[in-house]
């Protein structure tokens, strides 16, 4: 009977000491996954630049990616992260830190000792603002 009680206690302790899957950090995450919120997903273009030059400059936010948009070319992070994670002993692991709320999306991506910051605030359902430089983007 003592053995059963000891084993049950050990199991309870092991379960209670294991890490939790809950994300209890108020919308912040730190991993190698990009997860933009639904409200920012889509193609966002600097309206002024588009009206003046016809060039689409801005960002594309996907379910699992952040891309910069220059004319018609997208430069995306997911491919870099996937390559980094699938290459054994890759010397430059990618680290993604995000803070997500109903009106703000902050994402910092560190790769090869360089960090790129994205910091956007929802102005309306079709307008976002880059907090770092004040640029306004319209959803296409």
PDB file of C-alpha atoms in Angstrom:
ATOM      1  CA  UNK A   1       0.000   0.000   0.000  1.00  0.00           C
ATOM      2  CA  UNK A   2       2.885   2.359   0.812  1.00  0.00           C
ATOM      3  CA  UNK A   3       4.375   1.755  -2.645  1.00  0.00           C
ATOM      4  CA  UNK A   4       1.114   2.671  -4.362  1.00  0.00           C
ATOM      5  CA  UNK A   5       0.803   5.819  -2.266  1.00  0.00           C
ATOM      6  CA  UNK A   6       4.415   6.805  -3.046  1.00  0.00           C
ATOM      7  CA  UNK A   7       3.933   6.192  -6.763  1.00  0.00           C
ATOM      8  CA  UNK A   8       0.692   8.198  -6.798  1.00  0.00           C
ATOM      9  CA  UNK A   9       2.424  11.052  -4.954  1.00  0.00           C
ATOM     10  CA  UNK A  10       5.317  10.987  -7.410  1.00  0.00           C
ATOM     11  CA  UNK A  11       2.923  11.167 -10.356  1.00  0.00           C
ATOM     12  CA  UNK A  12       1.005  14.076  -8.832  1.00  0.00           C
ATOM     13  CA  UNK A  13       4.250  15.943  -8.135  1.00  0.00           C
ATOM     14  CA  UNK A  14       5.568  15.285 -11.660  1.00  0.00           C
ATOM     15  CA  UNK A  15       2.340  16.548 -13.228  1.00  0.00           C
ATOM     16  CA  UNK A  16       2.143  19.634 -11.038  1.00  0.00           C
ATOM     17  CA  UNK A  17       5.773  20.543 -11.730  1.00  0.00           C
ATOM     18  CA  UNK A  18       5.572  20.165 -15.483  1.00  0.00           C
ATOM     19  CA  UNK A  19       5.465  23.279 -17.640  1.00  0.00           C
ATOM     20  CA  UNK A  20       2.077  24.659 -18.525  1.00  0.00           C
ATOM     21  CA  UNK A  21       0.769  25.104 -22.056  1.00  0.00           C
ATOM     22  CA  UNK A  22      -1.140  28.189 -20.961  1.00  0.00           C
ATOM     23  CA  UNK A  23      -0.013  31.529 -22.358  1.00  0.00           C
ATOM     24  CA  UNK A  24      -0.447  33.591 -19.218  1.00  0.00           C
ATOM     25  CA  UNK A  25       1.768  36.507 -20.243  1.00  0.00           C
ATOM     26  CA  UNK A  26      -0.975  38.856 -21.443  1.00  0.00           C
ATOM     27  CA  UNK A  27      -0.562  38.343 -25.160  1.00  0.00           C
ATOM     28  CA  UNK A  28       3.219  38.092 -25.232  1.00  0.00           C
ATOM     29  CA  UNK A  29       4.999  35.137 -26.724  1.00  0.00           C
ATOM     30  CA  UNK A  30       8.578  34.113 -27.327  1.00  0.00           C
ATOM     31  CA  UNK A  31       9.290  31.312 -29.783  1.00  0.00           C
ATOM     32  CA  UNK A  32      10.210  30.800 -33.402  1.00  0.00           C
ATOM     33  CA  UNK A  33       6.637  31.076 -34.693  1.00  0.00           C
ATOM     34  CA  UNK A  34       4.998  34.166 -36.145  1.00  0.00           C
ATOM     35  CA  UNK A  35       1.289  34.503 -35.353  1.00  0.00           C
ATOM     36  CA  UNK A  36      -0.151  37.895 -36.348  1.00  0.00           C
ATOM     37  CA  UNK A  37      -3.657  38.546 -35.013  1.00  0.00           C
ATOM     38  CA  UNK A  38      -6.624  38.207 -37.390  1.00  0.00           C
ATOM     39  CA  UNK A  39      -7.288  41.959 -37.464  1.00  0.00           C
ATOM     40  CA  UNK A  40      -3.919  42.690 -39.111  1.00  0.00           C
ATOM     41  CA  UNK A  41      -3.836  39.788 -41.559  1.00  0.00           C
ATOM     42  CA  UNK A  42      -3.880  40.928 -45.173  1.00  0.00           C
ATOM     43  CA  UNK A  43      -1.988  43.286 -47.489  1.00  0.00           C
ATOM     44  CA  UNK A  44      -1.309  46.790 -46.210  1.00  0.00           C
ATOM     45  CA  UNK A  45       0.007  49.481 -48.548  1.00  0.00           C
ATOM     46  CA  UNK A  46       1.353  52.988 -48.011  1.00  0.00           C
ATOM     47  CA  UNK A  47      -1.527  54.788 -49.715  1.00  0.00           C
ATOM     48  CA  UNK A  48       0.412  58.000 -50.393  1.00  0.00           C
ATOM     49  CA  UNK A  49       3.288  56.173 -52.109  1.00  0.00           C
ATOM     50  CA  UNK A  50       0.822  54.115 -54.139  1.00  0.00           C
ATOM     51  CA  UNK A  51      -1.129  57.189 -55.310  1.00  0.00           C
ATOM     52  CA  UNK A  52       2.034  59.091 -56.273  1.00  0.00           C
ATOM     53  CA  UNK A  53       4.109  56.338 -57.875  1.00  0.00           C
ATOM     54  CA  UNK A  54       1.774  53.384 -58.325  1.00  0.00           C
ATOM     55  CA  UNK A  55       4.220  51.304 -56.283  1.00  0.00           C
ATOM     56  CA  UNK A  56       2.854  48.984 -53.611  1.00  0.00           C
ATOM     57  CA  UNK A  57       5.059  49.513 -50.584  1.00  0.00           C
ATOM     58  CA  UNK A  58       4.001  48.002 -47.292  1.00  0.00           C
ATOM     59  CA  UNK A  59       3.449  44.744 -45.479  1.00  0.00           C
ATOM     60  CA  UNK A  60       1.665  41.433 -45.880  1.00  0.00           C
ATOM     61  CA  UNK A  61       0.569  39.711 -42.689  1.00  0.00           C
ATOM     62  CA  UNK A  62      -0.395  36.061 -43.038  1.00  0.00           C
ATOM     63  CA  UNK A  63      -1.636  33.561 -40.455  1.00  0.00           C
ATOM     64  CA  UNK A  64       1.975  32.461 -39.833  1.00  0.00           C
ATOM     65  CA  UNK A  65       4.173  35.056 -41.541  1.00  0.00           C
ATOM     66  CA  UNK A  66       5.204  38.708 -41.784  1.00  0.00           C
ATOM     67  CA  UNK A  67       6.381  39.983 -45.159  1.00  0.00           C
ATOM     68  CA  UNK A  68       7.615  43.320 -46.457  1.00  0.00           C
ATOM     69  CA  UNK A  69       6.145  44.380 -49.772  1.00  0.00           C
ATOM     70  CA  UNK A  70       8.155  46.346 -52.306  1.00  0.00           C
ATOM     71  CA  UNK A  71       6.356  46.882 -55.623  1.00  0.00           C
ATOM     72  CA  UNK A  72       5.178  43.310 -56.221  1.00  0.00           C
ATOM     73  CA  UNK A  73       7.918  41.468 -54.337  1.00  0.00           C
ATOM     74  CA  UNK A  74       7.293  39.940 -50.926  1.00  0.00           C
ATOM     75  CA  UNK A  75      10.183  39.219 -48.554  1.00  0.00           C
ATOM     76  CA  UNK A  76       8.874  36.876 -45.886  1.00  0.00           C
ATOM     77  CA  UNK A  77      10.234  35.522 -42.602  1.00  0.00           C
ATOM     78  CA  UNK A  78       8.529  32.112 -42.499  1.00  0.00           C
ATOM     79  CA  UNK A  79      10.915  30.597 -45.048  1.00  0.00           C
ATOM     80  CA  UNK A  80      13.961  31.808 -43.106  1.00  0.00           C
ATOM     81  CA  UNK A  81      12.528  30.453 -39.849  1.00  0.00           C
ATOM     82  CA  UNK A  82      11.620  27.102 -41.418  1.00  0.00           C
ATOM     83  CA  UNK A  83      15.140  26.732 -42.895  1.00  0.00           C
ATOM     84  CA  UNK A  84      16.712  27.656 -39.584  1.00  0.00           C
ATOM     85  CA  UNK A  85      14.583  25.170 -37.658  1.00  0.00           C
ATOM     86  CA  UNK A  86      15.057  22.310 -40.109  1.00  0.00           C
ATOM     87  CA  UNK A  87      18.843  22.579 -40.439  1.00  0.00           C
ATOM     88  CA  UNK A  88      20.704  20.585 -37.762  1.00  0.00           C
ATOM     89  CA  UNK A  89      23.270  22.661 -35.845  1.00  0.00           C
ATOM     90  CA  UNK A  90      22.234  25.836 -37.699  1.00  0.00           C
ATOM     91  CA  UNK A  91      24.404  28.583 -36.181  1.00  0.00           C
ATOM     92  CA  UNK A  92      21.737  31.315 -36.328  1.00  0.00           C
ATOM     93  CA  UNK A  93      18.510  30.233 -34.657  1.00  0.00           C
ATOM     94  CA  UNK A  94      15.606  32.591 -35.201  1.00  0.00           C
ATOM     95  CA  UNK A  95      13.898  34.048 -32.138  1.00  0.00           C
ATOM     96  CA  UNK A  96      10.457  35.636 -32.411  1.00  0.00           C
ATOM     97  CA  UNK A  97       8.968  37.794 -29.671  1.00  0.00           C
ATOM     98  CA  UNK A  98       5.422  39.077 -30.041  1.00  0.00           C
ATOM     99  CA  UNK A  99       2.964  41.173 -28.108  1.00  0.00           C
ATOM    100  CA  UNK A 100      -0.577  40.943 -29.385  1.00  0.00           C
ATOM    101  CA  UNK A 101      -3.696  42.844 -28.375  1.00  0.00           C
ATOM    102  CA  UNK A 102      -6.952  43.947 -29.993  1.00  0.00           C
ATOM    103  CA  UNK A 103      -5.324  47.161 -31.235  1.00  0.00           C
ATOM    104  CA  UNK A 104      -1.568  46.527 -31.284  1.00  0.00           C
ATOM    105  CA  UNK A 105       0.817  44.041 -32.836  1.00  0.00           C
ATOM    106  CA  UNK A 106       4.485  44.100 -31.879  1.00  0.00           C
ATOM    107  CA  UNK A 107       6.871  41.557 -33.339  1.00  0.00           C
ATOM    108  CA  UNK A 108      10.652  41.367 -32.986  1.00  0.00           C
ATOM    109  CA  UNK A 109      12.543  38.815 -35.053  1.00  0.00           C
ATOM    110  CA  UNK A 110      16.188  38.108 -34.232  1.00  0.00           C
ATOM    111  CA  UNK A 111      18.332  36.253 -36.759  1.00  0.00           C
ATOM    112  CA  UNK A 112      22.135  36.159 -36.973  1.00  0.00           C
ATOM    113  CA  UNK A 113      22.449  38.803 -34.208  1.00  0.00           C
ATOM    114  CA  UNK A 114      20.218  41.274 -36.095  1.00  0.00           C
ATOM    115  CA  UNK A 115      16.770  42.175 -34.770  1.00  0.00           C
ATOM    116  CA  UNK A 116      13.955  43.536 -36.923  1.00  0.00           C
ATOM    117  CA  UNK A 117      11.073  45.223 -35.124  1.00  0.00           C
ATOM    118  CA  UNK A 118       7.491  45.537 -36.337  1.00  0.00           C
ATOM    119  CA  UNK A 119       5.196  47.726 -34.258  1.00  0.00           C
ATOM    120  CA  UNK A 120       1.704  48.444 -35.579  1.00  0.00           C
ATOM    121  CA  UNK A 121      -1.415  49.945 -34.108  1.00  0.00           C
ATOM    122  CA  UNK A 122      -4.936  49.484 -35.437  1.00  0.00           C
ATOM    123  CA  UNK A 123      -6.474  52.832 -36.391  1.00  0.00           C
ATOM    124  CA  UNK A 124      -9.588  51.380 -38.042  1.00  0.00           C
ATOM    125  CA  UNK A 125     -10.598  48.131 -39.737  1.00  0.00           C
ATOM    126  CA  UNK A 126      -8.792  49.226 -42.924  1.00  0.00           C
ATOM    127  CA  UNK A 127      -6.016  51.443 -41.520  1.00  0.00           C
ATOM    128  CA  UNK A 128      -2.933  50.686 -39.414  1.00  0.00           C
ATOM    129  CA  UNK A 129      -0.108  52.897 -38.217  1.00  0.00           C
ATOM    130  CA  UNK A 130       3.556  51.976 -37.958  1.00  0.00           C
ATOM    131  CA  UNK A 131       4.343  53.213 -34.456  1.00  0.00           C
ATOM    132  CA  UNK A 132       8.092  53.398 -35.165  1.00  0.00           C
ATOM    133  CA  UNK A 133       7.910  55.864 -38.081  1.00  0.00           C
ATOM    134  CA  UNK A 134       4.320  57.114 -38.086  1.00  0.00           C
ATOM    135  CA  UNK A 135       3.525  55.773 -41.566  1.00  0.00           C
ATOM    136  CA  UNK A 136      -0.112  54.959 -42.294  1.00  0.00           C
ATOM    137  CA  UNK A 137      -1.072  51.835 -44.256  1.00  0.00           C
ATOM    138  CA  UNK A 138      -4.387  51.002 -45.912  1.00  0.00           C
ATOM    139  CA  UNK A 139      -5.712  47.492 -46.376  1.00  0.00           C
ATOM    140  CA  UNK A 140      -5.914  46.411 -50.014  1.00  0.00           C
TER     141      UNK A 140
END
